[in-house]
Amino acid sequence: TIHFAGVLSTVYLPSLIGALSAEDKVGFRTNARRLTIEFLALSTIGGLAFAFIGPIFTRIVYGPAYEALVPLWGGFAAFVVLRFGSAAYGIQLAAYKRILSRILANLVSIGSLAVGAAVLLPHAGLTAAPLLLALSNAPSFLILAFSTWKMDRSLWSIPQTAIMTMIVALLILVWGI
């Protein structure tokens, strides 16, 4: 999903930067709203695909010997939702030339992953890794969403889509557990 988000950023980033350069707030907001909603839809589709197709794929391709891998798909699905969802905010921050927020978000996620791995993995084993991966991306997602909204609080689509993305990720995660 990261590569797909990168491809889509080449569609939106020029128009967002162009609108900012022309001081066209309406144009920026229109593109930002479209980007945010589109990434919410794509992250939901991607997450659901991982959650539903992943287990079927595992059973068909690898058979019953790998049944223990099936519960892991929920964590991977939630990770896809949060990671792809956060890309929408990262693209907008890049248009604003606010890279520090993106760096901070990544550092927090890496730190969360490292601490979580040190605490959780020795007790729960590698089966907890996808859950940990998803949970460690939640702070990054929230930092990017808040940082983007802080740049232009008139973008009401940001809190709405952020809440919806978190709900989708949580539902997928709970369903997968």
C-alpha angles and dihedrals in degrees: 000000000000092000092046090051089050091054092049090048088065088060097050106028097069093050092046093049090045092053092048092048091051090045088238101155093173092052092047093048092048093052093041092052092048091048093049095047093044092051090048089055093045093046090051092049091046093048093048090048091054092045097048107024096039095065092044091049091049093051095045099042102034103023132209094322088074098043089117089070094060096083090055093069093076092063092046090049093052089048090054091051094050096040095047092041091053091052090070090059093042091056092051091048090050088054089052088048089238099141096149091073090054092049091048091049092052093047091051091050092048090048091048090050093048094048092042092049092050093049105032108032098060089057103033101030128217092316087078093056098091091047090049091048091054095044093047090057094054094080091049091050092050094046092051093045093049093044091052093047090048089059092059117007091187088075095094090169089074099067091038095051092040090056092045092049092051090049092050091048092048093047091050091046094049091044090051095050 
